[in-house]
């Protein structure tokens, strides 16, 4: 079943130099393991391909049911250097939540996941 | 005065956040001291590039170089400070904390309250006059990300300030200051210092110091932890117009509760505080400050009634022997121009205008390090991640250029308006005039040995 990350998590993003950070937080505690399983380094790198120029780092915070991602080369030099409208990476949070996950039907039912609306 | 003078384990100290950055809500400091009982008001004014702006102001007038908003804020909270004993801690001093303190004194004198203020001034963070001495004595101030030594941009440096920790603020409070003005203190130290002072936490009490730092991190961005910019359930967050800024209610064991005043808007719950916990986070295992290395993976949050979140379990590790230095230097010029294209075919028209403009810039042989085009209303927020969803009703063309040559950027600013008459049709939104050329003040983060930075505390009364 297709599930939107937007329906599983909330998020906040900010900047550190030319890097954007995105903290993704599970909406329900029982959904956190699903985020850990699906939001892999490879998957997030692929999601932001063409958006960022550098590497990605990933840190788990099970205490906050959150995963923190550092996206390097995200802000056209960052801060005052950047020509981007979003020079401080404020809306990378919802860019992350555009991700759609493929979850086995059985698991999705057990966890009570809302299916992605069909376009 | 604090809410109680007995140092028992139940005593609560309240630190209120009244300003999350220079430019934040002018009403917030007054609302924080009038809305209910608080012991300390913490005001954070400094962002990474603020120091260089202040340095430029000080070069023009040696009595300037601090956050002027703070003087108005002090005026608005003065009755609470002199009549109810609320203490104020702010990093509003910028590159001229002494002048800032004198301006506060002037305001108090005009209000007939100068005798009731003891203003603590913390200096020593300003390394600008010492850069050559530091480089010559084996402190290259290497860029933390690129590894380049500062000598490569030495002639373009505008400001250099070490991030200093809680110790000098604690000293000022111990010497009886009821207003403490600092330069480049860390944002988090402004909250941790009064807790350390009140509870007598030792300089190596790593867990409690880390708790104080995380309390500071949660409230340093003002209302961003109490319902502002909160994605979780945002439609149902009540009364944002009257939003309550956060207050930390701390006890001696290092646990604390994040609250706001009664009858204010916004919302404090585990999701709102969690969003702020992850804001601007790097490696959560090691949040490095001058005082302690805090571990964000040990933070525990639980709802403790309506608009109350209890925070506990925090662990810290010994501080490092370095201080971070924030250096600002001139790095070329930039300008951004915009035009609005209307239906029909708004995106196509904006795209054509972009091609026309670029062809003209190329033909003139102007030198740019970067030309960036964004289509606002289509893809400027999420770029290529934005799905195509039919025709945009209108599109703003936004073009920015960056160059080491001012003349190239200057010429670019004159090429936007002509497109209104000699480019694609259905265009408007040029009434603001030509874009302005901006000098880029870039940020150079470095580390320096703690031993080379000596802070000083002076208490004016």
Short mmCIF file of C-alpha atoms in Angstrom, two decimals, chain A residues 2-84:
data_model
loop_
_atom_site.label_atom_id
_atom_site.label_comp_id
_atom_site.label_asym_id
_atom_site.label_seq_id
_atom_site.Cartn_x
_atom_site.Cartn_y
_atom_site.Cartn_z
CA UNK A 2 1.21 3.52 -0.80
CA UNK A 3 1.41 5.73 2.30
CA UNK A 4 2.34 9.40 2.38
CA UNK A 5 5.08 10.35 4.86
CA UNK A 6 2.95 13.46 5.46
CA UNK A 7 0.35 11.19 7.12
CA UNK A 8 2.91 9.42 9.34
CA UNK A 9 5.15 12.22 10.56
CA UNK A 10 5.61 15.91 11.19
CA UNK A 11 8.89 17.75 10.69
CA UNK A 12 10.90 20.93 11.20
CA UNK A 13 13.95 22.12 9.28
CA UNK A 14 16.60 24.78 9.70
CA UNK A 15 20.09 25.74 8.55
CA UNK A 16 23.72 25.37 9.58
CA UNK A 17 25.86 27.15 7.01
CA UNK A 18 25.25 25.53 3.62
CA UNK A 19 23.56 22.55 5.28
CA UNK A 20 19.84 22.08 5.94
CA UNK A 21 18.73 19.86 8.79
CA UNK A 22 15.38 18.07 8.72
CA UNK A 23 14.02 16.46 11.87
CA UNK A 24 11.24 13.95 11.04
CA UNK A 25 8.98 13.03 13.98
CA UNK A 26 6.52 10.10 14.08
CA UNK A 27 2.90 11.16 14.63
CA UNK A 28 2.32 7.99 16.71
CA UNK A 29 4.91 6.08 18.77
CA UNK A 30 4.01 2.80 17.06
CA UNK A 31 4.87 4.31 13.67
CA UNK A 32 8.45 5.25 14.59
CA UNK A 33 9.95 1.82 13.69
CA UNK A 34 8.39 2.20 10.23
CA UNK A 35 10.21 5.53 9.78
CA UNK A 36 13.47 3.93 10.90
CA UNK A 37 12.94 1.11 8.38
CA UNK A 38 11.93 3.25 5.41
CA UNK A 39 13.82 6.53 5.86
CA UNK A 40 17.21 5.05 5.08
CA UNK A 41 20.21 7.10 4.09
CA UNK A 42 19.93 5.76 0.52
CA UNK A 43 16.23 6.59 0.27
CA UNK A 44 16.66 10.14 1.52
CA UNK A 45 19.67 10.75 -0.76
CA UNK A 46 17.57 9.57 -3.68
CA UNK A 47 14.63 11.77 -2.63
CA UNK A 48 16.78 14.91 -2.58
CA UNK A 49 18.83 14.08 -5.71
CA UNK A 50 18.86 17.19 -7.89
CA UNK A 51 17.91 19.36 -4.90
CA UNK A 52 21.13 19.20 -2.88
CA UNK A 53 24.72 18.99 -4.11
CA UNK A 54 26.33 17.20 -1.14
CA UNK A 55 26.06 14.16 1.08
CA UNK A 56 23.42 13.22 3.69
CA UNK A 57 23.92 12.20 7.33
CA UNK A 58 21.30 10.44 9.45
CA UNK A 59 20.86 10.28 13.25
CA UNK A 60 18.16 8.40 15.16
CA UNK A 61 16.53 9.83 18.31
CA UNK A 62 14.25 7.05 19.59
CA UNK A 63 13.61 9.13 22.74
CA UNK A 64 11.89 11.80 20.63
CA UNK A 65 10.59 9.31 18.01
CA UNK A 66 12.58 11.37 15.53
CA UNK A 67 15.25 11.00 12.87
CA UNK A 68 17.51 13.94 12.08
CA UNK A 69 18.92 14.33 8.57
CA UNK A 70 21.72 16.71 7.61
CA UNK A 71 21.57 17.66 3.94
CA UNK A 72 24.85 19.11 2.73
CA UNK A 73 25.04 21.61 -0.12
CA UNK A 74 21.34 22.38 0.26
CA UNK A 75 21.33 26.19 0.41
CA UNK A 76 23.45 27.64 -2.43
CA UNK A 77 26.19 28.59 0.01
CA UNK A 78 23.78 29.34 2.85
CA UNK A 79 22.96 32.39 4.93
CA UNK A 80 23.85 35.69 3.27
CA UNK A 81 25.60 34.03 0.31
CA UNK A 82 22.52 32.21 -0.95
CA UNK A 83 20.35 33.44 -3.83
CA UNK A 84 17.57 31.01 -2.94
#
